[in-house]
Amino acid sequence: MRKVGYFLFSLALGAANIGALRAADEMIPLSFSVELMDKSVDPRVDFAKYAWGAWAAQTEIPADKSRWGAGDMLGQNNWTRIRGLLEDTAANPGAAGTHRQKVGDFFASAMDTKAIDAAGLKPLQPELDRIEAIKNVDDLVRSVAEAHVRVGSPLFNGSVYADLKDNTVIRFYLSQGGLSLPTRDYYFDEKHAKARSGFLEHVAKMLALAGAEAAAAKQQAEIVLALETRLAEVSKTPTELRDPLANYHKFTVDEAAAGMAGFPLPLYLREALVPANQRELIVQQPKFFARVGELLKSEPLATWKIYLRYHALKDAAIYLATPFEEEQFRFFSKELNGVPQPEPRWQRVAKRLDPQIGYAISELYVAKYFPPNVKARLDAMLALMKDVLRDRIKGLEWMSEPTKQKALEKLGTFRVMVGASPKWRDYSALNISRGNYYANVRAAAEFETRRQIAKFGKPFDRDEWLLTPHQVNAYNQPSANQLVFLAGILQPPYFDAAMDDAVNFGGICAVIGHEITHGFDDKGRLYDAKGNLAEWWTKDDAAAFTERAQKLVQQYNRYFALPGLAINGQLTLGENIADLGGVSIAYEALERSLRGTERKPIDGFTPEQRFFLSWAQVWRTRTREDRLKTLLQTDVHSPGEFRAFAPLVNLPQFFEAFGIKEGDPMWRAPELRAKIW
């Protein structure tokens, strides 16, 4: 069953030292450094290149990565640490039934490529046989539900989360899905014709690997693409999916079923383990599900069997024998994203275990690598950041007093969580053995589905984390008024206890400000102090906000990441608002912290200059062209290359710090600058 990541707003740091790439098991030094700079570049002309041009000139993207930047490198360090933990637990799993045993045996089963290759398609064969045995629509829907409970997401997605308008109640959500290509536009836009052709070849190869004759496999690939295209016709774009109000439609089960005539909704809910007493649910895209119902009536069962067979193969490929995994990589990573070679087996496996049993892995990681004293220092920074935003809200000239009071009330409800979750997941009911890797994957997936289903009838757990603590990220979960800063990010270059305040304020404090601002971006502002979608803004205040936000839309729309391919300012608006708010609030917090102190230059740079350089270095990034093309259409975050400088050109303090004047390429006229929070 789909995880609920789309109910949070994350920093999404994916992201070598200068010189040759290091060995896979060697830690990459990541502290802020003037050695990363290209001082031959004028900061008034190209600030990103000035801040990290030497790094960019001497760094290559590793052959197994689509992007390489500060977040990717820190993530690589964390995965290296996790590799050591996984190998140690596999060698010394401990007592049966313990989390250590489950982690060790799961990893060992995933690394046993000899057994996996010998099994071939056998682990998936029971599911393929069930698909082949489908005799009617009810059987088809049972097959879809079976995949949703265990491994796979054919046709659409189901998830469990609090009602966005009343988070005292847990609801079941139905959302669009069923597509293999990145977005709906890949099915229609001429510029994606090559991807469609490649997809046909990929589907045919996967079906042929599963036993189909070559000619039949090609015909079946056409059927899969045609059916997915019909689904794509009524699928929303990534930009449209960002609007939580437009994607919220609460119905009774009977009302929802009537809106998707042809789809036996009650049967699906029962087979997906949703309790019978759940009489209301959220259908996020009703038009999509109306089309699903139509297609179930109009398309022959033979078509659906081919579609489900391919999706079963696609969803299981990374857990199966080498030919299936290699073909999956060839199309989705190499052809679509330009990645020359796969990551080493241990790293692929570690990332796959994350959604399966990741919190048990994080327990081991946090115990060994997260120093508890980090939290105290972060808490002090956070208090200062909230004070700055509180004062700013009080002084806003464009917001009325009633809305200000509600905004301040909301700010006061933010709950900050640092490092690790206050309560770990209990995996005692999950059985894992060293035998069958795919059986372990299915068991873990069903365990997670049942854990989600068990939430019905219980209060919304505002303490639950939605990302594993070892990830390099931070996020805002608006329904829980929760700001989370994961253990994985609380280290250089984001937080470095050995560095001066200016560097840390430009790093981790700007991250803190980013997540706080998410509570007041174009999506986050729609949630009230209780974490519910509600109209708490006056019309005039909402219009004033939109007018200011539109300046960011226009600004980013003019940035071309590749020839002819600009950033989508509307798709990335929430993250751009959060970047602007984060760096602006962090700068003021730094200034407050420096009051009454002697401001000595370090390495020839003032605290203000080091602040902006630190921000830019956090976003140093190199991205493969094919991957960048995909991200520009799917990612709500602007490319790191632009995040390094784009928020800064809205701040007069940035211009002052580096002597940027009208006429300089980095200059942005005052009337064009966005100032929201």
XYZ file of C-alpha atoms in Angstrom:
677
model
C 0.000 0.000 0.000
C 1.323 3.392 -0.954
C 3.115 5.358 1.733
C 1.836 8.810 2.633
C 4.851 10.852 1.556
C 2.637 13.215 -0.453
C 1.197 14.568 2.812
C 4.533 16.121 3.789
C 6.663 18.939 2.408
C 10.309 17.879 2.373
C 13.576 19.653 1.725
C 14.420 16.802 -0.713
C 18.180 16.871 -0.547
C 19.347 14.152 -2.771
C 22.859 15.205 -2.863
C 33.252 14.888 -3.680
C 35.489 16.357 -2.427
C 37.700 18.141 -4.937
C 39.705 15.659 -6.898
C 39.215 12.052 -7.877
C 36.184 10.111 -6.726
C 36.792 8.208 -3.537
C 36.437 4.512 -2.889
C 32.854 3.417 -2.224
C 33.546 2.626 1.436
C 35.547 5.789 2.159
C 33.851 8.722 3.871
C 33.620 11.939 1.836
C 34.724 15.104 3.700
C 31.903 17.639 3.434
C 32.665 20.662 5.576
C 32.194 24.188 4.277
C 35.415 25.287 2.602
C 36.742 28.249 0.635
C 38.671 25.632 -1.371
C 35.406 24.797 -3.134
C 35.193 28.343 -4.485
C 36.318 29.690 -7.833
C 37.626 33.099 -6.816
C 38.417 33.957 -10.420
C 34.674 34.374 -10.916
C 33.059 37.658 -9.948
C 30.269 37.031 -7.378
C 28.345 39.887 -8.989
C 28.243 37.882 -12.230
C 27.709 34.234 -11.208
C 27.416 33.675 -7.488
C 26.906 29.894 -7.652
C 30.059 29.406 -9.712
C 31.932 31.761 -7.394
C 30.787 29.789 -4.338
C 31.545 26.282 -5.628
C 33.022 26.549 -9.102
C 36.298 24.810 -8.163
C 34.331 21.839 -6.865
C 32.217 21.682 -10.039
C 35.275 21.874 -12.296
C 37.040 18.997 -10.568
C 34.117 16.723 -9.738
C 32.543 14.094 -11.959
C 29.166 12.497 -11.351
C 29.825 8.883 -10.304
C 28.848 6.387 -12.982
C 26.114 4.909 -10.787
C 24.464 8.239 -9.899
C 22.115 10.535 -11.809
C 23.068 13.555 -9.696
C 25.929 14.452 -7.379
C 25.813 17.231 -4.817
C 26.213 17.973 -1.124
C 23.084 16.067 -0.113
C 23.937 13.123 -2.366
C 27.447 12.926 -0.927
C 26.228 13.047 2.654
C 23.671 10.410 1.738
C 26.486 8.269 0.340
C 28.345 8.622 3.641
C 25.241 7.510 5.527
C 24.710 4.525 3.239
C 28.336 3.557 3.778
C 27.728 3.567 7.524
C 24.552 1.562 7.038
C 26.446 -0.930 4.904
C 28.693 -1.641 7.853
C 25.689 -2.083 10.132
C 23.932 -4.395 7.681
C 26.970 -6.562 7.072
C 27.612 -6.798 10.800
C 24.020 -7.835 11.556
C 24.078 -10.370 8.717
C 27.231 -11.908 10.176
C 25.991 -11.681 13.775
C 22.168 -11.586 13.690
C 21.641 -12.352 17.361
C 18.593 -13.904 18.974
C 15.661 -15.036 16.857
C 12.798 -12.550 16.751
C 14.907 -9.494 17.558
C 15.090 -6.527 15.222
C 18.759 -7.299 14.737
C 17.932 -10.809 13.511
C 15.301 -9.511 11.095
C 17.604 -6.858 9.651
C 20.538 -9.265 9.341
C 18.562 -12.088 7.748
C 16.698 -9.748 5.386
C 19.986 -8.289 4.166
C 21.558 -11.739 3.855
C 18.640 -13.022 1.764
C 18.885 -9.969 -0.513
C 22.620 -10.431 -1.017
C 22.316 -14.109 -1.927
C 22.325 -13.506 -5.674
C 23.135 -17.145 -6.389
C 19.854 -18.274 -4.825
C 17.919 -15.358 -6.348
C 19.207 -16.116 -9.852
C 18.586 -19.836 -9.425
C 14.954 -19.107 -8.497
C 14.412 -17.089 -11.687
C 10.735 -16.183 -12.037
C 9.510 -18.765 -9.516
C 8.976 -16.312 -6.601
C 6.526 -14.291 -8.711
C 4.887 -17.231 -10.492
C 1.939 -17.646 -8.064
C 0.935 -14.029 -8.707
C 1.290 -14.430 -12.460
C -0.823 -17.599 -12.297
C -3.559 -15.715 -10.421
C -3.550 -13.042 -13.101
C -3.793 -15.654 -15.842
C -6.729 -17.272 -14.027
C -8.807 -14.050 -13.972
C -12.308 -14.797 -15.283
C -14.192 -11.561 -14.569
C -13.857 -8.006 -13.278
C -14.169 -9.133 -9.662
C -11.177 -11.419 -10.101
C -9.287 -8.545 -11.718
C -9.984 -6.216 -8.793
C -8.960 -8.924 -6.332
C -5.633 -9.125 -8.145
C -5.166 -5.342 -7.924
C -5.967 -5.364 -4.207
C -3.601 -8.288 -3.633
C -0.777 -6.267 -5.180
C -1.657 -3.173 -3.129
C -1.568 -5.168 0.091
C 1.758 -6.784 -0.735
C 3.998 -5.801 -3.657
C 2.923 -3.436 -6.407
C 0.721 -0.492 -7.313
C -1.160 -1.328 -10.532
C -4.029 0.846 -11.792
C -4.188 3.344 -8.881
C -2.946 3.944 -5.337
C -4.517 3.448 -1.930
C -3.276 4.864 1.372
C -4.289 5.525 4.965
C -3.987 8.956 6.568
C -5.831 11.505 8.661
C -8.717 13.334 7.027
C -7.089 16.535 5.751
C -10.113 18.570 6.856
C -10.678 16.755 10.152
C -7.533 15.074 11.409
C -9.319 13.506 14.344
C -10.488 10.843 11.871
C -8.423 8.369 9.838
C -9.519 7.912 6.227
C -8.728 5.694 3.278
C -7.465 7.638 0.248
C -7.751 6.640 -3.400
C -5.412 8.450 -5.785
C -4.469 8.262 -9.442
C -1.702 5.919 -10.556
C -1.139 2.982 -12.840
C 1.301 4.768 -15.149
C 4.838 3.544 -15.797
C 6.287 6.706 -17.350
C 7.129 9.701 -15.117
C 4.097 11.925 -15.835
C 0.994 12.051 -18.024
C 2.776 14.290 -20.547
C 5.147 11.463 -21.456
C 2.195 9.754 -23.150
C 1.276 12.693 -25.411
C 4.069 15.231 -25.852
C 6.106 14.806 -29.020
C 9.325 15.570 -27.149
C 8.786 12.283 -25.266
C 8.304 10.160 -28.385
C 11.687 8.513 -27.818
C 10.695 7.594 -24.251
C 7.455 6.018 -25.502
C 9.360 4.024 -28.088
C 11.838 2.928 -25.452
C 8.990 1.965 -23.140
C 7.503 -0.307 -25.799
C 10.859 -2.024 -26.198
C 11.188 -2.364 -22.414
C 7.730 -3.860 -21.896
C 8.327 -6.358 -24.698
C 11.648 -7.399 -23.161
C 10.122 -7.860 -19.722
C 7.280 -9.972 -21.089
C 9.732 -11.985 -23.187
C 11.885 -12.625 -20.101
C 8.739 -14.007 -18.489
C 8.191 -16.457 -21.342
C 6.294 -14.641 -24.088
C 7.282 -15.174 -27.725
C 9.054 -12.125 -29.191
C 6.290 -11.235 -31.675
C 3.564 -11.651 -29.066
C 5.560 -9.611 -26.542
C 5.737 -6.669 -28.981
C 1.969 -6.767 -29.553
C 1.352 -6.955 -25.822
C 3.636 -3.972 -25.225
C 1.441 -1.902 -27.553
C -1.589 -2.959 -25.511
C 0.064 -1.870 -22.243
C 1.006 1.532 -23.672
C -2.481 2.052 -25.117
C -4.171 1.265 -21.813
C -1.814 3.461 -19.815
C -2.433 6.256 -22.319
C -6.175 6.053 -21.612
C -5.396 6.410 -17.906
C -2.989 9.275 -18.616
C -5.734 11.198 -20.444
C -7.513 11.795 -17.130
C -4.454 11.975 -14.887
C -3.483 15.297 -13.351
C -0.120 16.952 -13.938
C 2.418 17.282 -11.095
C 1.491 20.959 -10.812
C -2.224 20.131 -10.473
C -1.457 17.498 -7.843
C 0.070 20.183 -5.592
C -3.327 21.718 -4.780
C -4.629 19.925 -1.662
C -8.125 21.422 -1.941
C -8.567 20.416 -5.591
C -7.469 16.876 -4.683
C -9.792 16.434 -1.721
C -13.208 14.865 -2.339
C -14.892 13.082 0.551
C -17.630 10.591 -0.312
C -19.543 7.817 1.302
C -18.550 4.453 -0.116
C -21.864 4.318 -2.001
C -21.336 7.804 -3.470
C -17.794 6.974 -4.502
C -18.912 3.693 -6.079
C -21.593 5.523 -8.069
C -18.935 7.900 -9.418
C -16.824 5.038 -10.732
C -19.527 2.785 -12.137
C -17.969 -0.386 -13.420
C -15.428 -0.595 -10.618
C -16.579 -2.803 -7.691
C -15.344 -0.470 -4.971
C -16.766 -2.366 -1.956
C -15.023 -5.523 -3.161
C -11.730 -3.681 -3.580
C -11.935 -2.154 -0.107
C -12.666 -5.535 1.437
C -9.802 -7.217 -0.406
C -7.481 -4.324 0.490
C -8.271 -5.071 4.174
C -10.145 -1.798 4.803
C -12.577 -2.423 7.699
C -16.233 -2.689 6.720
C -17.226 0.042 9.213
C -15.366 2.686 7.166
C -18.293 4.347 5.435
C -16.459 7.417 4.082
C -13.261 7.799 2.082
C -11.336 10.412 0.106
C -11.180 10.125 -3.680
C -8.427 12.508 -4.672
C -9.097 12.525 -8.433
C -12.712 11.494 -9.165
C -12.363 11.848 -12.960
C -9.534 9.357 -12.966
C -11.609 6.766 -11.117
C -14.580 7.366 -13.388
C -12.265 6.446 -16.270
C -11.103 3.332 -14.399
C -14.740 2.227 -14.146
C -15.311 2.905 -17.840
C -12.223 0.962 -18.873
C -13.163 -2.011 -16.732
C -16.394 -2.207 -18.710
C -14.978 -1.479 -22.168
C -11.621 -3.259 -22.240
C -11.510 -7.057 -22.612
C -10.098 -9.149 -19.782
C -7.258 -10.235 -22.059
C -6.062 -6.616 -22.195
C -6.190 -6.281 -18.426
C -4.289 -9.530 -17.932
C -1.455 -8.247 -20.099
C -1.413 -4.933 -18.212
C -1.383 -6.635 -14.815
C 1.234 -9.140 -15.912
C 3.612 -6.384 -16.970
C 3.013 -4.366 -13.799
C 3.616 -7.425 -11.644
C 6.930 -7.937 -13.434
C 7.849 -4.251 -13.205
C 7.057 -3.983 -9.495
C 8.905 -7.187 -8.602
C 11.861 -6.886 -11.007
C 14.320 -5.413 -8.506
C 13.762 -8.408 -6.212
C 14.081 -11.065 -8.909
C 16.862 -12.711 -10.928
C 19.530 -10.590 -12.600
C 17.950 -10.376 -16.110
C 14.788 -8.754 -14.706
C 16.688 -6.300 -12.525
C 19.076 -5.414 -15.350
C 16.246 -4.701 -17.783
C 14.486 -2.552 -15.181
C 17.684 -0.545 -14.727
C 18.359 -0.319 -18.466
C 15.127 1.491 -19.211
C 14.158 3.421 -16.087
C 17.654 4.468 -14.976
C 19.909 4.346 -18.026
C 17.530 5.326 -20.817
C 15.236 7.723 -18.948
C 17.805 9.261 -16.589
C 21.153 8.710 -18.264
C 22.800 6.704 -15.471
C 25.587 4.563 -17.023
C 25.739 1.803 -14.433
C 23.833 0.559 -11.384
C 24.921 1.160 -7.809
C 26.739 -1.724 -6.121
C 24.496 -4.539 -4.956
C 24.837 -3.702 -1.248
C 23.632 -0.129 -1.828
C 20.708 -1.112 -4.018
C 19.656 -3.602 -1.360
C 20.082 -1.121 1.507
C 17.804 1.383 -0.230
C 15.209 -1.312 -0.923
C 15.181 -2.383 2.706
C 14.408 1.187 3.763
C 10.651 1.110 3.013
C 10.474 -2.495 4.230
C 12.225 -2.449 7.600
C 13.933 0.949 7.612
C 13.112 1.969 11.170
C 14.850 -1.097 12.550
C 17.905 -0.098 10.514
C 17.628 3.471 11.799
C 17.627 2.240 15.400
C 21.071 0.799 14.770
C 22.208 3.916 12.905
C 21.027 6.446 15.503
C 22.494 4.474 18.401
C 25.936 4.501 16.781
C 26.134 7.724 14.805
C 23.793 10.397 16.197
C 25.311 12.426 19.058
C 22.581 13.447 21.543
C 24.145 16.875 22.189
C 23.183 17.998 18.678
C 19.551 18.379 19.714
C 20.249 20.968 22.421
C 22.123 23.242 20.032
C 19.482 22.841 17.372
C 16.698 23.653 19.846
C 18.333 27.005 20.611
C 18.628 27.832 16.927
C 15.038 26.849 16.356
C 13.744 29.077 19.132
C 15.589 32.030 17.593
C 14.185 31.261 14.140
C 10.620 31.109 15.436
C 11.148 34.422 17.236
C 12.234 36.038 13.963
C 9.207 34.749 12.056
C 6.876 35.716 14.906
C 8.155 39.296 14.805
C 7.896 39.365 11.029
C 4.294 38.207 11.044
C 3.423 40.926 13.548
C 5.004 43.545 11.289
C 3.549 42.453 7.919
C 2.023 45.457 6.180
C 0.021 43.341 3.729
C -1.764 41.073 6.234
C -4.788 42.045 8.345
C -4.796 41.673 12.128
C -7.308 38.783 12.258
C -5.207 36.700 9.856
C -2.017 37.681 11.682
C -3.412 36.365 14.942
C -4.314 33.051 13.349
C -0.883 32.824 11.718
C 0.772 33.446 15.088
C -1.463 30.832 16.668
C -0.371 28.353 14.021
C 3.308 29.181 14.488
C 2.889 28.493 18.202
C 1.582 24.989 17.514
C 4.605 23.803 15.504
C 6.117 20.738 17.136
C 9.802 20.282 16.456
C 11.295 16.787 16.386
C 15.024 16.271 16.031
C 17.215 13.281 15.201
C 15.077 10.229 15.859
C 11.418 9.441 16.369
C 10.209 9.455 19.997
C 8.999 5.902 19.465
C 10.442 3.191 17.275
C 8.432 0.815 15.094
C 7.653 -2.583 16.548
C 8.478 -5.322 14.024
C 7.862 -8.220 16.411
C 4.961 -9.538 14.288
C 7.078 -9.567 11.115
C 8.663 -12.900 10.248
C 11.918 -12.697 8.265
C 14.170 -15.593 7.313
C 17.416 -16.091 5.377
C 15.675 -18.137 2.744
C 13.566 -16.405 0.124
C 14.285 -12.718 -0.553
C 11.012 -12.072 -2.381
C 9.044 -13.843 0.357
C 10.645 -11.467 2.873
C 9.717 -8.484 0.696
C 6.089 -9.634 0.495
C 5.943 -10.305 4.235
C 7.361 -6.862 5.047
C 5.013 -5.115 2.610
C 1.966 -6.871 4.044
C 3.162 -6.077 7.564
C 3.301 -2.373 6.666
C -0.152 -2.490 5.058
C -1.650 -4.091 8.156
C 0.145 -1.524 10.347
C -1.488 1.234 8.326
C -4.917 -0.428 8.367
C -4.711 -0.798 12.157
C -4.884 3.021 12.413
C -8.617 3.067 11.653
C -10.658 3.968 14.705
C -7.635 5.306 16.566
C -6.506 8.918 17.117
C -4.175 10.448 14.550
C -0.641 9.792 15.742
C 1.031 13.199 15.590
C 4.325 11.693 16.724
C 4.687 9.229 13.853
C 7.512 9.971 11.456
C 7.038 9.600 7.714
C 10.731 9.290 6.776
C 13.418 7.073 8.279
C 15.838 9.017 10.535
C 19.009 8.101 8.632
C 17.860 9.932 5.493
C 19.437 13.257 4.519
C 16.290 15.328 4.758
C 13.928 17.430 6.831
C 10.188 17.843 6.415
C 7.021 19.585 7.499
C 3.971 17.380 8.065
C 1.165 19.984 8.049
C -1.633 17.780 9.372
C 0.459 17.054 12.475
C 1.981 20.568 12.779
C 5.221 18.629 12.832
C 8.690 19.870 11.839
C 11.169 17.001 11.598
C 14.941 17.243 11.222
C 16.305 13.781 10.573
C 19.514 12.511 12.144
C 20.932 11.928 8.667
C 21.089 15.643 7.842
C 22.446 16.894 11.177
C 26.088 16.765 10.139
C 28.364 18.660 7.730
C 27.795 20.526 5.524
C 24.383 21.344 7.022
C 25.412 21.333 10.675
C 29.049 21.442 11.736
C 29.887 21.998 15.412
C 33.438 22.925 14.435
C 32.302 25.804 12.228
C 31.416 29.410 13.045
C 27.802 30.478 13.490
C 27.645 32.152 10.081
C 28.262 28.831 8.324
C 25.737 26.947 10.455
C 23.099 29.641 10.063
C 23.566 29.483 6.287
C 23.260 25.688 6.490
C 21.080 24.079 9.128
C 19.311 27.280 10.240
C 18.226 27.965 6.677
C 16.975 24.362 6.565
C 15.010 25.042 9.763
C 13.638 28.232 8.253
C 12.744 26.349 5.083
C 10.601 23.861 6.997
C 8.989 26.553 9.163
C 8.140 28.538 6.040
C 6.520 25.463 4.501
C 3.782 25.987 7.056
C 3.066 29.265 5.267
C 3.828 28.491 1.619
C 1.128 28.310 -1.048
C 0.041 24.845 0.187
C 1.006 24.994 3.838
C -0.879 28.228 4.419
C -4.122 26.356 3.729
C -3.730 24.340 6.969
C -4.861 25.946 10.216
C -3.442 25.775 13.757
C -5.067 22.367 14.250
C -3.482 20.985 11.084
C -6.721 20.931 9.079
C -7.436 22.306 5.624
C -9.553 25.352 6.414
C -10.303 28.873 5.195
C -8.549 30.980 7.842
C -7.372 33.763 5.532
C -9.448 36.758 4.516
C -9.937 37.089 0.764
C -7.846 40.259 0.669
C -4.981 38.628 2.579
C -5.057 35.559 0.328
C -4.981 37.811 -2.739
C -2.053 39.800 -1.304
C -0.148 36.567 -0.648
C -0.796 35.314 -4.172
C 0.389 38.599 -5.679
C 3.688 38.338 -3.820
C 4.101 34.650 -4.581
C 3.526 35.332 -8.276
C 6.808 37.239 -8.374
C 8.588 33.983 -7.530
C 6.638 32.136 -10.213
C 7.732 34.703 -12.770
C 11.320 34.698 -11.523
C 11.812 30.938 -11.752
C 9.913 30.635 -15.042
C 12.755 32.653 -16.594
C 15.521 30.280 -15.492
C 16.518 27.812 -18.200
C 18.140 24.706 -16.754
C 18.745 23.350 -20.254
C 18.353 24.946 -23.690
C 14.638 25.369 -24.258
C 13.735 23.862 -20.857
C 12.826 26.316 -18.110
C 11.992 25.676 -14.482
C 8.225 25.462 -13.874
C 7.692 28.281 -11.395
C 4.217 27.092 -10.455
C 5.244 23.478 -9.857
C 8.182 24.563 -7.680
C 6.449 27.492 -5.972
C 6.083 25.938 -2.525
C 9.747 24.970 -2.331
C 10.869 28.318 -3.724
C 8.813 30.146 -1.100
C 10.344 27.916 1.585
C 13.871 28.561 0.276
C 13.305 32.307 0.260
C 11.744 32.302 3.709
C 14.359 29.934 5.090
C 17.412 31.890 3.994
C 15.834 35.264 4.832
C 14.766 34.256 8.345
C 18.097 32.523 8.998
C 20.002 35.652 7.964
C 18.063 37.818 10.396
C 18.556 35.206 13.113
C 22.313 35.343 12.478
C 22.293 39.122 12.761
C 20.473 38.903 16.074
C 22.926 36.314 17.376
C 25.876 38.531 16.427
C 24.637 41.635 18.241
C 27.225 42.874 20.675
C 29.966 40.615 19.310
C 33.082 41.427 17.347
C 32.562 40.439 13.725
C 35.935 39.114 12.681
C 36.484 37.950 9.111
C 37.431 34.299 8.654
C 39.398 33.254 5.579
C 38.963 36.814 4.398
C 35.155 36.762 4.491
C 32.738 38.568 6.800
C 30.084 36.574 8.722
C 27.478 37.852 6.252
C 29.494 36.663 3.282
C 30.175 33.280 4.890
C 26.449 32.908 5.532
C 25.570 33.304 1.852
C 28.518 31.174 0.719
C 27.433 28.426 3.113
C 23.902 28.473 1.700
C 25.225 28.243 -1.850
C 27.670 25.424 -1.059
C 24.873 23.354 0.480
C 23.246 23.365 -2.977
C 26.313 22.523 -5.056
C 25.065 20.021 -7.569
C 25.866 18.378 -10.869
C 23.018 16.559 -12.636
C 22.945 14.358 -15.728
C 21.069 15.977 -18.597
C 18.510 13.182 -18.996
C 17.802 13.190 -15.282
C 17.463 16.967 -15.261
C 14.911 16.780 -18.071
C 12.806 14.420 -15.979
C 13.155 16.474 -12.797
C 12.084 19.674 -14.542
C 8.716 18.037 -15.234
C 8.210 16.006 -12.081
C 10.073 17.557 -9.156
C 8.505 20.230 -6.950
C 12.034 21.393 -6.115
C 14.091 23.643 -8.387
C 17.461 22.200 -9.434
C 20.171 22.720 -6.823
C 22.198 24.748 -9.304
C 19.472 27.427 -9.083
C 18.591 27.062 -5.412
C 22.175 28.157 -4.698
C 21.488 31.738 -5.827
C 17.849 32.297 -6.858
C 16.430 33.024 -3.375
C 19.362 35.326 -2.612
C 18.671 37.796 -5.418
C 15.491 38.802 -3.582
C 17.481 39.948 -0.523
C 19.074 43.425 -0.338
C 21.451 42.067 2.323
C 22.946 39.737 -0.285
C 23.659 42.644 -2.605
C 25.232 44.591 0.252
C 27.443 41.665 1.292
C 29.042 41.338 -2.150
C 28.747 44.888 -3.507
C 26.222 43.923 -6.188
C 24.861 46.967 -7.979
C 22.329 47.777 -10.671
C 23.604 46.533 -14.002
C 25.384 43.506 -12.517
C 24.103 40.124 -13.790
C 23.205 39.083 -10.228
C 21.222 42.283 -9.628
C 17.429 42.055 -9.373
C 15.440 45.267 -9.465
C 13.605 46.102 -6.210
C 10.178 46.025 -7.866
C 10.806 42.460 -9.072
C 11.978 41.062 -5.739
C 9.653 38.756 -3.858
C 9.131 39.458 -0.175
C 6.501 37.358 1.560
C 7.550 36.392 5.056
